[in-house]
């Protein structure tokens, strides 16, 4: 199985809108999914106007999922949220958010493989990143378990604003360190 990452393009936005409209994604990725909303939220990234990257994940060449990747210092409010839970965070640490697009691909153990591949590619593409951090709302057990299966471990828990207002604020922060040779 091969995993690749490439920048999201405008031609990918209809597919992304379909993924975001899936109730099982919408529950956790609480984004609007009309064409206008997707253009508003992802168009600036496509045009290179955002510090973070919106990446399409390809599994054996086919679109499989979306990953948002940023250096923690790219978004000061995210850095502050991590530091409230963890204390000082390395300025070159990278943070991810992600989804598996198709319902048939979820719940089969593929998400952890995607997260492992994305983390390895990130360590290659970002040689100064000492670790990857992800904050997950505690109720999203499937997501933090997928991270654990991809070699992450919970390094802190605390309150942060949930994406979906139905959730309680408790989040887990998970971290995977670069191993020697990675
Ligand atoms: C989160 C996500 C990437 C996980 O990938 P996945 O391929 O579905 O994960 P897996 O099939 O490996 O399942 C991971 C764990 O969750 C469990 N799980 C699967 N479906 C579940 C469900 N509906 N509810 C609770 N746990 C579930 C699995 O049993 C496994 O745990 P285990 O190893 O203890 O048995 C994927 O489900 C997804 O994209 N979800 C929607 C968007 C989302 O939540 N993004 C993350 C935002 S932080």
mmCIF file of C-alpha atoms and ligand atoms in Angstrom:
data_model
loop_
_atom_site.group_PDB
_atom_site.id
_atom_site.type_symbol
_atom_site.label_atom_id
_atom_site.label_comp_id
_atom_site.label_asym_id
_atom_site.label_seq_id
_atom_site.Cartn_x
_atom_site.Cartn_y
_atom_site.Cartn_z
ATOM 1 C CA UNK A 1 0.000 0.000 0.000
ATOM 2 C CA UNK A 2 1.398 3.460 -0.881
ATOM 3 C CA UNK A 3 0.502 6.735 0.789
ATOM 4 C CA UNK A 4 1.138 10.152 -0.732
ATOM 5 C CA UNK A 5 0.297 13.711 0.217
ATOM 6 C CA UNK A 6 -0.371 16.550 -2.173
ATOM 7 C CA UNK A 7 -1.702 20.068 -1.784
ATOM 8 C CA UNK A 8 -5.457 20.374 -2.131
ATOM 9 C CA UNK A 9 -6.510 22.051 -5.408
ATOM 10 C CA UNK A 10 -9.735 23.830 -6.324
ATOM 11 C CA UNK A 11 -10.712 20.775 -8.405
ATOM 12 C CA UNK A 12 -10.753 18.725 -5.156
ATOM 13 C CA UNK A 13 -13.304 20.967 -3.415
ATOM 14 C CA UNK A 14 -16.469 19.152 -4.652
ATOM 15 C CA UNK A 15 -15.088 15.838 -3.351
ATOM 16 C CA UNK A 16 -14.155 17.486 -0.060
ATOM 17 C CA UNK A 17 -17.686 18.931 0.213
ATOM 18 C CA UNK A 18 -19.068 15.384 -0.206
ATOM 19 C CA UNK A 19 -16.797 14.088 2.537
ATOM 20 C CA UNK A 20 -17.732 16.927 4.901
ATOM 21 C CA UNK A 21 -21.433 16.255 4.268
ATOM 22 C CA UNK A 22 -21.175 12.663 5.527
ATOM 23 C CA UNK A 23 -22.925 12.691 8.943
ATOM 24 C CA UNK A 24 -20.155 10.547 10.482
ATOM 25 C CA UNK A 25 -17.575 13.169 9.432
ATOM 26 C CA UNK A 26 -19.819 16.153 10.187
ATOM 27 C CA UNK A 27 -20.271 14.893 13.766
ATOM 28 C CA UNK A 28 -16.558 15.516 14.423
ATOM 29 C CA UNK A 29 -15.511 17.914 11.632
ATOM 30 C CA UNK A 30 -18.206 20.458 12.323
ATOM 31 C CA UNK A 31 -17.741 22.352 9.025
ATOM 32 C CA UNK A 32 -20.380 23.760 6.717
ATOM 33 C CA UNK A 33 -20.310 21.882 3.409
ATOM 34 C CA UNK A 34 -22.150 24.044 0.866
ATOM 35 C CA UNK A 35 -19.953 24.950 -2.146
ATOM 36 C CA UNK A 36 -19.777 28.542 -0.862
ATOM 37 C CA UNK A 37 -18.726 27.487 2.631
ATOM 38 C CA UNK A 38 -16.092 25.062 1.342
ATOM 39 C CA UNK A 39 -14.685 27.778 -0.935
ATOM 40 C CA UNK A 40 -14.671 30.213 2.013
ATOM 41 C CA UNK A 41 -12.921 27.771 4.358
ATOM 42 C CA UNK A 42 -10.522 26.044 1.936
ATOM 43 C CA UNK A 43 -10.126 28.503 -0.985
ATOM 44 C CA UNK A 44 -7.500 30.665 0.776
ATOM 45 C CA UNK A 45 -5.423 27.529 1.503
ATOM 46 C CA UNK A 46 -5.685 26.442 -2.139
ATOM 47 C CA UNK A 47 -4.431 29.911 -3.131
ATOM 48 C CA UNK A 48 -1.478 29.648 -0.740
ATOM 49 C CA UNK A 49 -2.778 32.400 1.543
ATOM 50 C CA UNK A 50 -2.788 30.316 4.754
ATOM 51 C CA UNK A 51 0.293 29.378 6.783
ATOM 52 C CA UNK A 52 -1.047 25.828 7.263
ATOM 53 C CA UNK A 53 -1.388 23.232 4.520
ATOM 54 C CA UNK A 54 -4.534 21.439 3.373
ATOM 55 C CA UNK A 55 -3.360 18.105 1.996
ATOM 56 C CA UNK A 56 -5.156 15.416 0.083
ATOM 57 C CA UNK A 57 -4.062 11.938 1.180
ATOM 58 C CA UNK A 58 -3.794 9.434 -1.666
ATOM 59 C CA UNK A 59 -3.846 5.705 -0.959
ATOM 60 C CA UNK A 60 -2.482 3.777 -3.927
ATOM 61 C CA UNK A 61 -3.193 6.889 -5.997
ATOM 62 C CA UNK A 62 -6.840 7.368 -5.013
ATOM 63 C CA UNK A 63 -8.167 10.192 -2.834
ATOM 64 C CA UNK A 64 -8.566 8.732 0.660
ATOM 65 C CA UNK A 65 -8.662 11.580 3.156
ATOM 66 C CA UNK A 66 -7.815 15.113 4.136
ATOM 67 C CA UNK A 67 -5.060 16.269 6.465
ATOM 68 C CA UNK A 68 -4.573 19.789 7.726
ATOM 69 C CA UNK A 69 -0.988 20.329 8.788
ATOM 70 C CA UNK A 70 0.598 23.349 10.442
ATOM 71 C CA UNK A 71 3.557 24.319 12.570
ATOM 72 C CA UNK A 72 2.180 25.061 16.049
ATOM 73 C CA UNK A 73 3.380 28.663 15.900
ATOM 74 C CA UNK A 74 1.457 29.275 12.631
ATOM 75 C CA UNK A 75 -1.779 29.763 14.582
ATOM 76 C CA UNK A 76 -1.195 31.520 17.951
ATOM 77 C CA UNK A 77 -4.620 30.518 19.313
ATOM 78 C CA UNK A 78 -3.840 26.814 18.698
ATOM 79 C CA UNK A 79 -0.422 27.183 20.319
ATOM 80 C CA UNK A 80 -2.045 28.832 23.357
ATOM 81 C CA UNK A 81 -4.576 25.979 23.608
ATOM 82 C CA UNK A 82 -1.781 23.365 23.537
ATOM 83 C CA UNK A 83 0.301 25.281 26.084
ATOM 84 C CA UNK A 84 -2.623 25.633 28.499
ATOM 85 C CA UNK A 85 -2.715 21.826 28.643
ATOM 86 C CA UNK A 86 0.963 20.900 28.196
ATOM 87 C CA UNK A 87 3.076 23.864 29.232
ATOM 88 C CA UNK A 88 5.753 25.059 26.785
ATOM 89 C CA UNK A 89 5.646 23.480 23.324
ATOM 90 C CA UNK A 90 8.599 23.347 20.895
ATOM 91 C CA UNK A 91 8.086 26.090 18.255
ATOM 92 C CA UNK A 92 8.831 23.697 15.361
ATOM 93 C CA UNK A 93 6.336 21.040 16.511
ATOM 94 C CA UNK A 94 3.776 20.165 13.868
ATOM 95 C CA UNK A 95 0.061 19.677 14.442
ATOM 96 C CA UNK A 96 -2.441 17.693 12.354
ATOM 97 C CA UNK A 97 -6.169 17.373 11.861
ATOM 98 C CA UNK A 98 -7.613 14.700 9.570
ATOM 99 C CA UNK A 99 -10.508 12.747 8.208
ATOM 100 C CA UNK A 100 -11.023 9.562 6.225
ATOM 101 C CA UNK A 101 -13.335 10.540 3.381
ATOM 102 C CA UNK A 102 -15.440 7.484 2.519
ATOM 103 C CA UNK A 103 -17.642 5.624 4.991
ATOM 104 C CA UNK A 104 -16.397 2.273 3.584
ATOM 105 C CA UNK A 105 -12.838 3.208 4.524
ATOM 106 C CA UNK A 106 -13.606 4.038 8.159
ATOM 107 C CA UNK A 107 -13.657 1.451 10.943
ATOM 108 C CA UNK A 108 -11.268 -0.905 9.107
ATOM 109 C CA UNK A 109 -7.966 0.065 10.637
ATOM 110 C CA UNK A 110 -6.927 2.223 7.675
ATOM 111 C CA UNK A 111 -7.045 5.526 9.572
ATOM 112 C CA UNK A 112 -4.102 4.503 11.814
ATOM 113 C CA UNK A 113 -2.108 3.477 8.718
ATOM 114 C CA UNK A 114 -2.834 6.878 7.157
ATOM 115 C CA UNK A 115 -1.775 8.662 10.355
ATOM 116 C CA UNK A 116 1.438 6.645 10.588
ATOM 117 C CA UNK A 117 2.297 7.423 6.945
ATOM 118 C CA UNK A 118 1.457 11.118 7.290
ATOM 119 C CA UNK A 119 3.601 11.390 10.430
ATOM 120 C CA UNK A 120 6.565 9.721 8.726
ATOM 121 C CA UNK A 121 6.204 11.957 5.659
ATOM 122 C CA UNK A 122 5.971 14.978 7.960
ATOM 123 C CA UNK A 123 9.229 14.078 9.707
ATOM 124 C CA UNK A 124 10.885 13.780 6.271
ATOM 125 C CA UNK A 125 9.425 17.020 4.906
ATOM 126 C CA UNK A 126 9.944 19.000 8.146
ATOM 127 C CA UNK A 127 13.437 18.053 9.343
ATOM 128 C CA UNK A 128 13.273 20.524 12.254
ATOM 129 C CA UNK A 129 10.031 19.120 13.726
ATOM 130 C CA UNK A 130 10.859 17.177 16.925
ATOM 131 C CA UNK A 131 7.347 15.800 17.360
ATOM 132 C CA UNK A 132 3.783 15.864 16.087
ATOM 133 C CA UNK A 133 0.926 16.930 18.379
ATOM 134 C CA UNK A 134 -2.801 16.368 17.925
ATOM 135 C CA UNK A 135 -5.642 17.581 20.160
ATOM 136 C CA UNK A 136 -8.753 15.398 20.051
ATOM 137 C CA UNK A 137 -12.030 15.966 21.844
ATOM 138 C CA UNK A 138 -12.179 13.171 24.465
ATOM 139 C CA UNK A 139 -15.560 11.927 23.193
ATOM 140 C CA UNK A 140 -13.952 11.031 19.835
ATOM 141 C CA UNK A 141 -12.498 7.778 21.123
ATOM 142 C CA UNK A 142 -12.160 6.383 17.606
ATOM 143 C CA UNK A 143 -9.844 9.260 16.691
ATOM 144 C CA UNK A 144 -7.553 9.122 19.707
ATOM 145 C CA UNK A 145 -7.447 5.309 19.536
ATOM 146 C CA UNK A 146 -6.458 5.600 15.864
ATOM 147 C CA UNK A 147 -3.617 7.908 16.929
ATOM 148 C CA UNK A 148 -2.505 5.469 19.632
ATOM 149 C CA UNK A 149 -2.459 2.694 17.030
ATOM 150 C CA UNK A 150 -0.253 4.992 14.897
ATOM 151 C CA UNK A 151 2.346 5.347 17.661
ATOM 152 C CA UNK A 152 1.051 8.445 19.431
ATOM 153 C CA UNK A 153 0.503 8.569 23.194
ATOM 154 C CA UNK A 154 -1.638 10.802 25.361
ATOM 155 C CA UNK A 155 0.621 13.429 26.963
ATOM 156 C CA UNK A 156 -2.035 15.636 28.528
ATOM 157 C CA UNK A 157 -5.731 16.226 28.923
ATOM 158 C CA UNK A 158 -7.621 19.428 29.564
ATOM 159 C CA UNK A 159 -10.333 21.743 28.386
ATOM 160 C CA UNK A 160 -10.421 23.486 25.003
ATOM 161 C CA UNK A 161 -13.274 24.766 22.875
ATOM 162 C CA UNK A 162 -14.885 21.815 21.051
ATOM 163 C CA UNK A 163 -15.522 22.088 17.268
ATOM 164 C CA UNK A 164 -19.023 20.738 17.801
ATOM 165 C CA UNK A 165 -20.947 22.508 20.596
ATOM 166 C CA UNK A 166 -22.623 19.207 21.596
ATOM 167 C CA UNK A 167 -19.281 18.020 22.985
ATOM 168 C CA UNK A 168 -17.858 18.696 26.427
ATOM 169 C CA UNK A 169 -14.620 20.703 26.363
ATOM 170 C CA UNK A 170 -12.361 17.870 27.582
ATOM 171 C CA UNK A 171 -9.607 17.111 25.017
ATOM 172 C CA UNK A 172 -6.703 14.682 24.945
ATOM 173 C CA UNK A 173 -3.408 15.819 23.457
ATOM 174 C CA UNK A 174 -1.426 13.061 21.767
ATOM 175 C CA UNK A 175 2.190 13.206 20.701
ATOM 176 C CA UNK A 176 4.517 11.136 18.538
ATOM 177 C CA UNK A 177 8.233 11.866 18.809
ATOM 178 C CA UNK A 178 10.657 11.615 15.919
ATOM 179 C CA UNK A 179 12.658 8.418 16.400
ATOM 180 C CA UNK A 180 16.396 8.225 15.610
ATOM 181 C CA UNK A 181 16.724 7.888 11.832
ATOM 182 C CA UNK A 182 13.269 9.295 11.081
HETATM 183 C C1 LIG B 1 -10.945 9.122 13.179
HETATM 184 C C2 LIG B 1 -10.594 8.262 11.955
HETATM 185 C C3 LIG B 1 -9.433 8.909 11.184
HETATM 186 C C4 LIG B 1 -10.141 6.879 12.485
HETATM 187 O O1 LIG B 1 -9.823 6.060 11.399
HETATM 188 P P1 LIG B 1 -10.492 4.592 11.266
HETATM 189 O O2 LIG B 1 -9.839 3.915 10.150
HETATM 190 O O3 LIG B 1 -11.979 4.768 11.211
HETATM 191 O O4 LIG B 1 -10.040 3.952 12.667
HETATM 192 P P2 LIG B 1 -9.982 2.389 13.101
HETATM 193 O O5 LIG B 1 -10.891 1.580 12.238
HETATM 194 O O6 LIG B 1 -8.574 1.961 13.160
HETATM 195 O O7 LIG B 1 -10.560 2.452 14.562
HETATM 196 C C5 LIG B 1 -9.807 3.059 15.590
HETATM 197 C C6 LIG B 1 -10.345 2.614 16.926
HETATM 198 O O8 LIG B 1 -11.675 3.122 17.099
HETATM 199 C C7 LIG B 1 -12.584 2.054 17.318
HETATM 200 N N1 LIG B 1 -13.819 2.404 16.626
HETATM 201 C C8 LIG B 1 -14.133 2.184 15.332
HETATM 202 N N2 LIG B 1 -15.328 2.715 15.065
HETATM 203 C C9 LIG B 1 -15.780 3.256 16.228
HETATM 204 C C10 LIG B 1 -16.944 3.974 16.590
HETATM 205 N N3 LIG B 1 -17.919 4.202 15.694
HETATM 206 N N4 LIG B 1 -17.039 4.399 17.876
HETATM 207 C C11 LIG B 1 -16.055 4.178 18.780
HETATM 208 N N5 LIG B 1 -14.916 3.519 18.484
HETATM 209 C C12 LIG B 1 -14.796 3.072 17.219
HETATM 210 C C13 LIG B 1 -11.905 0.831 16.745
HETATM 211 O O9 LIG B 1 -12.395 -0.352 17.365
HETATM 212 C C14 LIG B 1 -10.470 1.105 17.095
HETATM 213 O O10 LIG B 1 -10.233 0.887 18.476
HETATM 214 P P3 LIG B 1 -9.596 -0.471 19.073
HETATM 215 O O11 LIG B 1 -8.253 -0.608 18.425
HETATM 216 O O12 LIG B 1 -9.516 -0.176 20.518
HETATM 217 O O13 LIG B 1 -10.532 -1.565 18.687
HETATM 218 C C15 LIG B 1 -11.833 8.105 10.994
HETATM 219 O O14 LIG B 1 -12.804 7.270 11.619
HETATM 220 C C16 LIG B 1 -12.482 9.422 10.603
HETATM 221 O O15 LIG B 1 -12.043 10.069 9.672
HETATM 222 N N6 LIG B 1 -13.552 9.815 11.350
HETATM 223 C C17 LIG B 1 -14.345 11.017 11.018
HETATM 224 C C18 LIG B 1 -13.575 12.330 11.186
HETATM 225 C C19 LIG B 1 -12.827 12.436 12.508
HETATM 226 O O16 LIG B 1 -13.302 12.041 13.559
HETATM 227 N N7 LIG B 1 -11.609 13.033 12.414
HETATM 228 C C20 LIG B 1 -10.743 13.226 13.567
HETATM 229 C C21 LIG B 1 -10.909 14.560 14.169
HETATM 230 S S1 LIG B 1 -9.787 14.772 15.550
#
